[in-house]
Amino acid sequence: MFFRVLRWIGISLLAGLMLLIGSSCTMLGLNYASLDIYNKPVASPPIDVSALISDPAERERLKGLLQETLYGAWPEGMPVSFSDWRVIVPDYLEGRGTLEEMDITIGAGDGARTFQLVGAFPHIATAVPVVISQTFGTNCATFPEQPVTSMDGDPCAVHDYGPIVSFIVSAVFGEYIAEAPVELYFDAGFAYASFHASDFVPDDADEAGPAIAALGGSPNPGSTLMAWAYAFSAAVTAMEGDARIDNDHVAVLGHSRHGKAALLAAAWDNRIDTVIAHQSGFAGAALSRSPSGERLDRMVKSYPHWLAPTAEKYAANPETLPFDQHHLLALIAPRPLFLGNARRDVWSDPNSSYRAALAASEVWKGYGETGLKDDITHFDPKADIAYFLRPGGHSVVDDDIEAFLAFLTAHLGQPRQLPNTVSAP
Ligand code: GCU
């Protein structure tokens, strides 16, 4: 009893500490994002909508600007190879599907890097849409208590997903910050696959640069965000030959830093049909010229490896950027785009993300789509740009998953009720 009490005191203290760290790095704390859109600057410089729609050279010009300033090179043509799927749980979720794993290798020569993609496939007799996510948590944390491969190469054991640390992280950043709600994706008729981004390029200012430089590409990714974006693309390559997957219904999903990577991946890779960028913030959907929230100057100091070295000079003076993030969003048009936000997540600047979406929406309209609904508080999952703003802070919680699924279902599939046990097709 005494030890149990002691343990809970320890856990509470740790949770308090994490909350403090969390609120200072994400400004979870006291502020609310402004809902006032029309008394704030319109995203600038303007998008040349007709050029972007009619002239492929305009697309390439914009991608060139993104690379030269903030993100560095997209590693076009960098080799991707992958193993067959290995079934690791044949009767996953009480027989509703299988849990499988494959190795993906990106790069050439000694510096090529391998990571594991974990896939959950429902037993459905038709090709299903898939959500490919890249995660903060290790694969062990994303699929707790499943024998997926841990970072040390053995099947995950309890110490790999660390129930206490998981408990604290979930308490601060939401139940689904790590764990994947696979049964909900199955309920909606989706397959789900994910990988731990740091297994490819570590999220570490000292380690990322050397890892990227050794990849053996020509060119190598120009930054960690570009590397993670390319990993999304590699996962699409690895899955596209799978008959169980509907290749015209591939969504990528990322939260925060991985939301930034998801947007980049879709801008470069047209095989991605739909994007969920949740709380992607600066260098994601938020305007670099906005003075609220994190801002690029703080990002380049705290996370120097995320962007290219050239970003530092623009971060100090974002007005000199020849584009803003509405151009990045515009490169995704006319594909459906979900932008997740939270009212207290001022750090990721929901207000300027909405203004970026509003400006980019003209491109969706130019393609004959409806674009963004003209109300920051109204979430319409059917909209081509679905802007979602909920109460609360920087996290992935039930309401987010519900919104993701409403959006995915509206754009990529109809909800299907699955029997509890069906045999494999
Ligand atoms: C930090 C960083 C953000 C990032 C976030 C995250 O708060 O400043 O830019 O989006 O981490 O990835 O959770």
Tab-separated table of C-alpha atoms and ligand atoms in Angstrom:
chain	number	residue	atom	x	y	z
A	1	MET	CA	0.000	0.000	0.000
A	2	PHE	CA	2.772	2.377	1.075
A	3	PHE	CA	4.646	1.769	-2.165
A	4	ARG	CA	1.510	2.222	-4.211
A	5	VAL	CA	0.903	5.630	-2.639
A	6	LEU	CA	4.571	6.516	-3.168
A	7	ARG	CA	4.299	5.478	-6.817
A	8	TRP	CA	1.255	7.667	-7.398
A	9	ILE	CA	2.930	10.625	-5.716
A	10	GLY	CA	5.907	10.069	-8.053
A	11	ILE	CA	3.653	9.815	-11.089
A	12	SER	CA	1.758	12.979	-10.105
A	13	LEU	CA	4.995	14.913	-9.599
A	14	LEU	CA	6.292	13.737	-12.951
A	15	ALA	CA	2.978	14.592	-14.614
A	16	GLY	CA	3.166	18.089	-13.106
A	17	LEU	CA	6.705	18.481	-14.396
A	18	MET	CA	5.718	17.299	-17.871
A	19	LEU	CA	2.790	19.714	-17.829
A	20	LEU	CA	5.124	22.562	-17.023
A	21	ILE	CA	7.553	21.552	-19.755
A	22	GLY	CA	4.644	21.007	-22.131
A	23	SER	CA	3.071	24.353	-21.460
A	24	SER	CA	6.241	26.314	-21.882
A	25	CYS	CA	7.154	24.642	-25.152
A	26	THR	CA	3.686	24.690	-26.653
A	27	MET	CA	2.072	27.571	-24.773
A	28	LEU	CA	-0.732	25.292	-23.692
A	29	GLY	CA	-1.391	27.745	-20.907
A	30	LEU	CA	-3.551	30.761	-20.668
A	31	ASN	CA	-4.197	32.310	-24.044
A	32	TYR	CA	-6.878	31.733	-26.619
A	33	ALA	CA	-6.277	31.985	-30.342
A	34	SER	CA	-8.056	34.955	-31.847
A	35	LEU	CA	-11.105	34.225	-34.004
A	36	ASP	CA	-10.892	37.579	-35.703
A	37	ILE	CA	-9.912	36.927	-39.303
A	38	TYR	CA	-10.967	39.995	-41.179
A	39	ASN	CA	-9.051	42.609	-39.191
A	40	LYS	CA	-5.782	40.827	-39.765
A	41	PRO	CA	-3.550	40.888	-42.827
A	42	VAL	CA	-4.561	38.824	-45.816
A	43	ALA	CA	-1.923	36.194	-46.627
A	44	SER	CA	0.743	37.673	-48.871
A	45	PRO	CA	2.255	37.627	-51.444
A	46	PRO	CA	-0.860	36.710	-53.470
A	47	ILE	CA	-1.133	33.358	-55.238
A	48	ASP	CA	-1.237	33.509	-59.017
A	49	VAL	CA	-4.214	31.148	-59.138
A	50	SER	CA	-4.607	30.837	-62.888
A	51	ALA	CA	-0.870	30.268	-63.427
A	52	LEU	CA	-0.772	27.606	-60.738
A	53	ILE	CA	-3.724	25.789	-62.269
A	54	SER	CA	-2.810	26.055	-65.915
A	55	ASP	CA	0.983	26.166	-66.035
A	56	PRO	CA	3.065	23.312	-64.596
A	57	ALA	CA	6.070	25.657	-64.589
A	58	GLU	CA	4.422	27.759	-61.864
A	59	ARG	CA	4.160	24.690	-59.651
A	60	GLU	CA	7.835	23.927	-60.180
A	61	ARG	CA	8.759	27.573	-59.527
A	62	LEU	CA	6.952	27.499	-56.177
A	63	LYS	CA	8.507	24.202	-55.175
A	64	GLY	CA	11.877	25.687	-56.095
A	65	LEU	CA	11.252	28.672	-53.803
A	66	LEU	CA	10.263	26.446	-50.894
A	67	GLN	CA	13.448	24.441	-51.325
A	68	GLU	CA	15.797	27.412	-51.725
A	69	THR	CA	14.522	29.211	-48.638
A	70	LEU	CA	13.082	27.071	-45.835
A	71	TYR	CA	13.175	23.377	-46.515
A	72	GLY	CA	16.130	22.464	-48.680
A	73	ALA	CA	15.993	19.805	-51.365
A	74	TRP	CA	13.327	17.186	-51.895
A	75	PRO	CA	15.479	14.083	-52.512
A	76	GLU	CA	13.997	13.293	-55.908
A	77	GLY	CA	14.750	9.750	-56.998
A	78	MET	CA	16.441	8.686	-53.759
A	79	PRO	CA	16.286	4.859	-53.715
A	80	VAL	CA	13.526	3.199	-51.703
A	81	SER	CA	13.449	-0.549	-51.145
A	82	PHE	CA	11.267	-2.648	-48.903
A	83	SER	CA	10.682	-6.172	-47.665
A	84	ASP	CA	7.490	-8.233	-47.900
A	85	TRP	CA	4.948	-7.782	-45.157
A	86	ARG	CA	5.481	-10.097	-42.165
A	87	VAL	CA	2.287	-11.052	-40.355
A	88	ILE	CA	2.996	-10.495	-36.691
A	89	VAL	CA	-0.539	-10.806	-35.300
A	90	PRO	CA	-2.774	-12.976	-37.530
A	91	ASP	CA	-5.891	-12.407	-35.404
A	92	TYR	CA	-5.447	-8.756	-34.582
A	93	LEU	CA	-8.308	-7.021	-32.714
A	94	GLU	CA	-10.097	-10.285	-32.041
A	95	GLY	CA	-9.801	-11.474	-35.585
A	96	ARG	CA	-10.946	-8.311	-37.335
A	97	GLY	CA	-7.731	-8.103	-39.310
A	98	THR	CA	-4.008	-8.676	-39.301
A	99	LEU	CA	-1.127	-6.663	-37.891
A	100	GLU	CA	1.891	-6.759	-40.163
A	101	GLU	CA	5.282	-5.171	-40.478
A	102	MET	CA	7.778	-4.440	-43.239
A	103	ASP	CA	11.245	-2.915	-43.425
A	104	ILE	CA	11.681	0.162	-45.598
A	105	THR	CA	15.156	1.299	-46.602
A	106	ILE	CA	15.808	4.782	-47.929
A	107	GLY	CA	19.100	5.798	-49.471
A	108	ALA	CA	22.067	4.057	-51.053
A	109	GLY	CA	25.288	2.542	-49.730
A	110	ASP	CA	26.414	2.318	-46.113
A	111	GLY	CA	24.447	5.341	-44.979
A	112	ALA	CA	21.057	4.023	-46.198
A	113	ARG	CA	18.631	3.846	-43.310
A	114	THR	CA	16.001	1.234	-42.501
A	115	PHE	CA	12.857	1.598	-40.426
A	116	GLN	CA	9.719	-0.457	-39.857
A	117	LEU	CA	6.309	0.376	-41.262
A	118	VAL	CA	3.536	-1.315	-39.271
A	119	GLY	CA	0.302	-2.002	-41.137
A	120	ALA	CA	-3.119	-2.978	-39.783
A	121	PHE	CA	-5.333	-4.498	-42.472
A	122	PRO	CA	-9.032	-5.187	-41.863
A	123	HIS	CA	-10.470	-8.379	-43.286
A	124	ILE	CA	-12.551	-6.807	-46.032
A	125	ALA	CA	-12.933	-8.418	-49.414
A	126	THR	CA	-12.326	-5.205	-51.356
A	127	ALA	CA	-9.367	-2.857	-51.629
A	128	VAL	CA	-9.666	-0.347	-48.792
A	129	PRO	CA	-8.496	3.241	-48.331
A	130	VAL	CA	-5.451	3.619	-46.110
A	131	VAL	CA	-4.243	6.198	-43.619
A	132	ILE	CA	-0.460	6.416	-43.393
A	133	SER	CA	0.713	8.202	-40.294
A	134	GLN	CA	4.136	9.146	-38.992
A	135	THR	CA	4.376	9.234	-35.250
A	136	PHE	CA	6.218	10.859	-32.360
A	137	GLY	CA	6.036	7.667	-30.348
A	138	THR	CA	7.962	4.530	-31.138
A	139	ASN	CA	6.147	1.718	-32.894
A	140	CYS	CA	6.023	-0.006	-29.479
A	141	ALA	CA	4.096	2.953	-28.046
A	142	THR	CA	1.819	3.249	-31.075
A	143	PHE	CA	0.860	-0.440	-30.897
A	144	PRO	CA	1.174	-1.198	-27.161
A	145	GLU	CA	1.308	-4.844	-26.160
A	146	GLN	CA	1.797	-6.007	-29.764
A	147	PRO	CA	4.970	-7.815	-30.825
A	148	VAL	CA	6.092	-5.160	-33.326
A	149	THR	CA	9.847	-4.622	-33.634
A	150	SER	CA	11.315	-2.230	-31.102
A	151	MET	CA	14.139	0.205	-31.808
A	152	ASP	CA	16.640	-2.344	-30.451
A	153	GLY	CA	15.484	-4.888	-33.039
A	154	ASP	CA	13.626	-7.271	-30.677
A	155	PRO	CA	9.866	-7.602	-30.344
A	156	CYS	CA	8.537	-4.845	-28.082
A	157	ALA	CA	8.420	-5.666	-24.404
A	158	VAL	CA	6.792	-3.716	-21.595
A	159	HIS	CA	9.913	-1.632	-21.009
A	160	ASP	CA	9.882	-0.457	-24.665
A	161	TYR	CA	6.552	1.257	-24.477
A	162	GLY	CA	7.076	2.318	-20.860
A	163	PRO	CA	3.572	2.302	-19.344
A	164	ILE	CA	4.432	5.044	-16.834
A	165	VAL	CA	5.993	7.395	-19.363
A	166	SER	CA	3.122	6.622	-21.776
A	167	PHE	CA	0.640	7.423	-19.035
A	168	ILE	CA	2.251	10.810	-18.377
A	169	VAL	CA	2.697	11.738	-22.035
A	170	SER	CA	-0.931	10.780	-22.751
A	171	ALA	CA	-2.109	12.804	-19.762
A	172	VAL	CA	-0.397	15.897	-21.142
A	173	PHE	CA	-0.689	15.478	-24.910
A	174	GLY	CA	-3.829	13.355	-25.243
A	175	GLU	CA	-4.610	9.658	-25.390
A	176	TYR	CA	-3.758	9.395	-29.062
A	177	ILE	CA	-0.463	11.273	-29.088
A	178	ALA	CA	1.179	7.865	-29.402
A	179	GLU	CA	-1.372	5.075	-29.436
A	180	ALA	CA	-3.186	4.475	-32.712
A	181	PRO	CA	-6.965	3.924	-32.426
A	182	VAL	CA	-6.855	1.198	-35.058
A	183	GLU	CA	-10.271	-0.256	-34.207
A	184	LEU	CA	-11.857	3.094	-35.108
A	185	TYR	CA	-10.110	3.122	-38.488
A	186	PHE	CA	-11.327	-0.446	-39.017
A	187	ASP	CA	-14.877	0.595	-38.069
A	188	ALA	CA	-14.726	3.215	-40.824
A	189	GLY	CA	-13.414	0.679	-43.347
A	190	PHE	CA	-9.828	1.948	-43.453
A	191	ALA	CA	-6.473	0.225	-43.207
A	192	TYR	CA	-3.928	2.007	-41.033
A	193	ALA	CA	-0.145	2.087	-41.309
A	194	SER	CA	2.432	4.067	-39.391
A	195	PHE	CA	6.101	4.483	-38.672
A	196	HIS	CA	8.185	6.305	-36.092
A	197	ALA	CA	9.763	9.216	-37.955
A	198	SER	CA	12.870	9.225	-35.763
A	199	ASP	CA	13.607	5.625	-36.738
A	200	PHE	CA	14.433	7.047	-40.152
A	201	VAL	CA	16.079	10.385	-39.309
A	202	PRO	CA	16.450	11.091	-35.592
A	203	ASP	CA	14.690	14.159	-34.236
A	204	ASP	CA	17.932	15.405	-32.774
A	205	ALA	CA	19.914	18.498	-33.676
A	206	ASP	CA	23.265	16.667	-33.457
A	207	GLU	CA	22.313	13.369	-35.064
A	208	ALA	CA	19.962	14.427	-37.865
A	209	GLY	CA	22.533	16.262	-40.021
A	210	PRO	CA	25.075	13.407	-40.189
A	211	ALA	CA	22.302	10.838	-40.756
A	212	ILE	CA	20.928	12.838	-43.693
A	213	ALA	CA	24.367	13.580	-45.140
A	214	ALA	CA	25.176	9.851	-45.255
A	215	LEU	CA	22.011	8.810	-47.122
A	216	GLY	CA	23.873	8.628	-50.405
A	217	GLY	CA	21.307	10.515	-52.455
A	218	SER	CA	21.743	13.046	-55.156
A	219	PRO	CA	20.479	15.195	-53.650
A	220	ASN	CA	19.997	14.235	-50.015
A	221	PRO	CA	17.004	15.779	-48.206
A	222	GLY	CA	17.723	19.423	-47.410
A	223	SER	CA	16.376	19.243	-43.849
A	224	THR	CA	14.831	16.851	-41.358
A	225	LEU	CA	11.316	17.958	-42.366
A	226	MET	CA	12.101	17.132	-45.993
A	227	ALA	CA	13.558	13.780	-44.928
A	228	TRP	CA	10.423	12.908	-42.944
A	229	ALA	CA	8.265	14.076	-45.859
A	230	TYR	CA	10.187	11.738	-48.156
A	231	ALA	CA	9.624	8.903	-45.684
A	232	PHE	CA	5.861	9.376	-46.159
A	233	SER	CA	6.453	9.073	-49.869
A	234	ALA	CA	8.544	5.926	-49.363
A	235	ALA	CA	5.701	4.409	-47.328
A	236	VAL	CA	3.305	5.135	-50.218
A	237	THR	CA	5.737	3.402	-52.596
A	238	ALA	CA	5.932	0.405	-50.289
A	239	MET	CA	2.148	0.071	-50.056
A	240	GLU	CA	1.051	0.861	-53.577
A	241	GLY	CA	1.530	-2.666	-54.920
A	242	ASP	CA	-0.626	-4.175	-52.184
A	243	ALA	CA	-3.904	-5.458	-53.619
A	244	ARG	CA	-5.637	-4.897	-50.275
A	245	ILE	CA	-5.114	-1.125	-50.620
A	246	ASP	CA	-7.074	1.216	-52.854
A	247	ASN	CA	-4.297	3.274	-54.432
A	248	ASP	CA	-6.647	6.129	-55.255
A	249	HIS	CA	-7.547	6.541	-51.605
A	250	VAL	CA	-4.297	7.155	-49.756
A	251	ALA	CA	-4.285	9.647	-46.879
A	252	VAL	CA	-1.287	10.855	-44.894
A	253	LEU	CA	-1.655	12.014	-41.331
A	254	GLY	CA	0.713	13.889	-39.038
A	255	HIS	CA	0.475	15.836	-35.821
A	256	SER	CA	2.493	18.998	-35.299
A	257	ARG	CA	6.061	18.504	-36.604
A	258	HIS	CA	4.751	15.498	-38.521
A	259	GLY	CA	1.865	17.603	-39.820
A	260	LYS	CA	4.485	19.895	-41.371
A	261	ALA	CA	6.064	16.824	-42.994
A	262	ALA	CA	2.653	15.576	-44.208
A	263	LEU	CA	1.979	18.882	-46.007
A	264	LEU	CA	5.385	18.797	-47.684
A	265	ALA	CA	4.949	15.177	-48.717
A	266	ALA	CA	1.628	15.935	-50.418
A	267	ALA	CA	3.018	19.028	-52.151
A	268	TRP	CA	5.711	16.863	-53.751
A	269	ASP	CA	3.950	13.526	-54.142
A	270	ASN	CA	0.725	13.424	-56.154
A	271	ARG	CA	0.031	9.827	-55.186
A	272	ILE	CA	-1.101	11.206	-51.827
A	273	ASP	CA	-4.832	11.811	-52.233
A	274	THR	CA	-5.700	13.414	-48.916
A	275	VAL	CA	-3.833	15.129	-46.077
A	276	ILE	CA	-4.543	15.493	-42.382
A	277	ALA	CA	-2.180	18.077	-40.887
A	278	HIS	CA	-3.075	18.438	-37.235
A	279	GLN	CA	-1.750	21.500	-35.373
A	280	SER	CA	1.079	21.797	-37.898
A	281	GLY	CA	1.932	25.385	-36.914
A	282	PHE	CA	4.953	27.267	-38.227
A	283	ALA	CA	6.623	25.831	-41.297
A	284	GLY	CA	3.295	23.991	-41.623
A	285	ALA	CA	-0.027	25.733	-42.203
A	286	ALA	CA	0.682	28.888	-40.135
A	287	LEU	CA	1.787	32.014	-41.969
A	288	SER	CA	5.487	32.805	-41.470
A	289	ARG	CA	4.641	36.519	-41.487
A	290	SER	CA	2.313	36.158	-38.490
A	291	PRO	CA	3.714	37.628	-35.275
A	292	SER	CA	1.647	35.360	-32.972
A	293	GLY	CA	2.716	31.994	-31.645
A	294	GLU	CA	6.020	30.267	-32.209
A	295	ARG	CA	7.389	32.133	-35.249
A	296	LEU	CA	10.200	30.849	-37.441
A	297	ASP	CA	12.937	32.679	-35.537
A	298	ARG	CA	12.181	30.644	-32.422
A	299	MET	CA	11.899	27.440	-34.408
A	300	VAL	CA	15.334	27.755	-35.985
A	301	LYS	CA	16.849	28.236	-32.538
A	302	SER	CA	15.059	25.361	-30.793
A	303	TYR	CA	14.975	22.908	-33.690
A	304	PRO	CA	17.809	23.932	-36.024
A	305	HIS	CA	17.713	20.581	-37.827
A	306	TRP	CA	14.078	20.821	-38.968
A	307	LEU	CA	14.715	23.460	-41.633
A	308	ALA	CA	17.523	24.100	-44.116
A	309	PRO	CA	20.467	26.311	-43.044
A	310	THR	CA	19.168	29.007	-45.430
A	311	ALA	CA	16.029	29.333	-43.279
A	312	GLU	CA	17.824	31.267	-40.561
A	313	LYS	CA	18.065	34.474	-42.522
A	314	TYR	CA	14.384	34.355	-43.565
A	315	ALA	CA	13.335	33.443	-40.033
A	316	ALA	CA	14.876	36.668	-38.796
A	317	ASN	CA	12.974	38.615	-41.425
A	318	PRO	CA	9.995	36.620	-42.759
A	319	GLU	CA	8.738	39.477	-44.975
A	320	THR	CA	11.661	38.685	-47.262
A	321	LEU	CA	10.288	35.206	-48.015
A	322	PRO	CA	9.121	35.112	-51.641
A	323	PHE	CA	6.026	33.081	-50.620
A	324	ASP	CA	4.098	32.214	-47.492
A	325	GLN	CA	2.533	29.000	-46.277
A	326	HIS	CA	-0.696	29.491	-48.270
A	327	HIS	CA	1.482	28.642	-51.276
A	328	LEU	CA	2.439	25.340	-49.663
A	329	LEU	CA	-1.255	24.575	-49.050
A	330	ALA	CA	-2.072	25.605	-52.626
A	331	LEU	CA	0.323	22.961	-53.977
A	332	ILE	CA	-1.982	20.347	-52.441
A	333	ALA	CA	-5.110	21.567	-54.298
A	334	PRO	CA	-7.542	20.196	-55.381
A	335	ARG	CA	-7.000	17.265	-53.034
A	336	PRO	CA	-8.952	17.242	-49.730
A	337	LEU	CA	-7.034	18.842	-46.867
A	338	PHE	CA	-7.824	18.749	-43.145
A	339	LEU	CA	-6.270	21.375	-40.886
A	340	GLY	CA	-6.676	20.528	-37.184
A	341	ASN	CA	-6.431	23.285	-34.586
A	342	ALA	CA	-7.187	23.984	-30.941
A	343	ARG	CA	-8.246	27.227	-29.358
A	344	ARG	CA	-5.549	27.211	-26.669
A	345	ASP	CA	-2.821	26.030	-28.997
A	346	VAL	CA	-1.774	29.599	-29.690
A	347	TRP	CA	1.778	28.408	-30.292
A	348	SER	CA	0.740	26.800	-33.592
A	349	ASP	CA	-1.289	29.928	-34.512
A	350	PRO	CA	-4.739	28.677	-35.581
A	351	ASN	CA	-5.679	32.178	-36.729
A	352	SER	CA	-2.981	32.557	-39.364
A	353	SER	CA	-3.510	28.927	-40.430
A	354	TYR	CA	-7.104	29.846	-41.218
A	355	ARG	CA	-5.976	32.900	-43.187
A	356	ALA	CA	-3.500	30.718	-45.105
A	357	ALA	CA	-6.327	28.300	-45.901
A	358	LEU	CA	-8.603	31.157	-46.944
A	359	ALA	CA	-6.053	32.442	-49.454
A	360	ALA	CA	-5.238	28.940	-50.728
A	361	SER	CA	-8.946	28.206	-51.068
A	362	GLU	CA	-8.997	30.282	-54.271
A	363	VAL	CA	-6.927	27.570	-55.919
A	364	TRP	CA	-9.447	24.893	-54.921
A	365	LYS	CA	-12.156	27.141	-56.361
A	366	GLY	CA	-10.129	27.559	-59.535
A	367	TYR	CA	-10.267	23.764	-59.903
A	368	GLY	CA	-14.072	23.944	-59.539
A	369	GLU	CA	-14.096	22.748	-55.921
A	370	THR	CA	-15.764	24.604	-53.074
A	371	GLY	CA	-12.655	25.182	-50.953
A	372	LEU	CA	-12.858	26.442	-47.390
A	373	LYS	CA	-16.112	27.227	-45.557
A	374	ASP	CA	-16.102	30.867	-44.635
A	375	ASP	CA	-16.349	30.482	-40.859
A	376	ILE	CA	-13.455	29.652	-38.583
A	377	THR	CA	-15.694	27.989	-35.997
A	378	HIS	CA	-17.700	25.813	-38.369
A	379	PHE	CA	-16.179	22.423	-39.094
A	380	ASP	CA	-17.507	20.867	-42.266
A	381	PRO	CA	-15.861	17.471	-42.819
A	382	LYS	CA	-17.115	17.464	-46.423
A	383	ALA	CA	-15.352	20.721	-47.321
A	384	ASP	CA	-12.265	20.354	-49.542
A	385	ILE	CA	-10.329	22.328	-46.970
A	386	ALA	CA	-11.816	21.197	-43.681
A	387	TYR	CA	-10.679	23.551	-40.942
A	388	PHE	CA	-11.279	22.128	-37.482
A	389	LEU	CA	-10.982	24.190	-34.302
A	390	ARG	CA	-11.762	22.593	-30.969
A	391	PRO	CA	-11.328	23.770	-27.378
A	392	GLY	CA	-8.184	22.727	-25.517
A	393	GLY	CA	-4.515	22.615	-26.346
A	394	HIS	CA	-1.762	20.937	-28.298
A	395	SER	CA	-2.704	17.287	-28.240
A	396	VAL	CA	-4.445	14.437	-30.026
A	397	VAL	CA	-7.678	13.587	-28.226
A	398	ASP	CA	-10.960	11.768	-28.921
A	399	ASP	CA	-12.532	14.780	-30.612
A	400	ASP	CA	-9.627	14.993	-33.051
A	401	ILE	CA	-9.890	11.338	-34.021
A	402	GLU	CA	-13.634	11.746	-34.498
A	403	ALA	CA	-13.015	14.768	-36.755
A	404	PHE	CA	-10.269	12.929	-38.726
A	405	LEU	CA	-12.643	10.030	-39.307
A	406	ALA	CA	-15.560	12.243	-40.332
A	407	PHE	CA	-13.286	13.954	-42.864
A	408	LEU	CA	-11.739	10.711	-44.140
A	409	THR	CA	-15.128	9.073	-44.457
A	410	ALA	CA	-16.561	12.061	-46.323
A	411	HIS	CA	-13.706	12.100	-48.840
A	412	LEU	CA	-12.341	8.583	-49.117
A	413	GLY	CA	-15.027	6.143	-48.160
A	414	GLN	CA	-18.345	5.367	-46.654
A	415	PRO	CA	-18.674	4.012	-43.129
A	416	ARG	CA	-19.016	0.285	-43.139
A	417	GLN	CA	-20.120	-1.872	-40.241
A	418	LEU	CA	-17.785	-4.817	-39.976
A	419	PRO	CA	-18.725	-8.154	-38.512
A	420	ASN	CA	-16.581	-9.029	-35.523
A	421	THR	CA	-14.939	-11.981	-37.140
A	422	VAL	CA	-14.626	-12.558	-40.839
A	423	SER	CA	-12.249	-14.770	-42.701
A	424	ALA	CA	-9.414	-13.324	-44.740
A	425	PRO	CA	-10.229	-12.585	-48.388
B	1	GCU	C1	7.242	22.425	-30.636
B	1	GCU	C2	7.567	23.253	-31.869
B	1	GCU	C3	6.430	23.217	-32.893
B	1	GCU	C4	6.030	21.795	-33.174
B	1	GCU	C5	5.727	21.091	-31.881
B	1	GCU	C6	5.416	19.615	-32.010
B	1	GCU	O1	6.210	23.031	-29.898
B	1	GCU	O2	7.822	24.556	-31.447
B	1	GCU	O3	6.821	23.844	-34.106
B	1	GCU	O4	4.964	21.765	-34.079
B	1	GCU	O5	6.847	21.140	-31.024
B	1	GCU	O6	5.888	18.969	-32.930
B	1	GCU	O7	4.708	19.120	-31.134
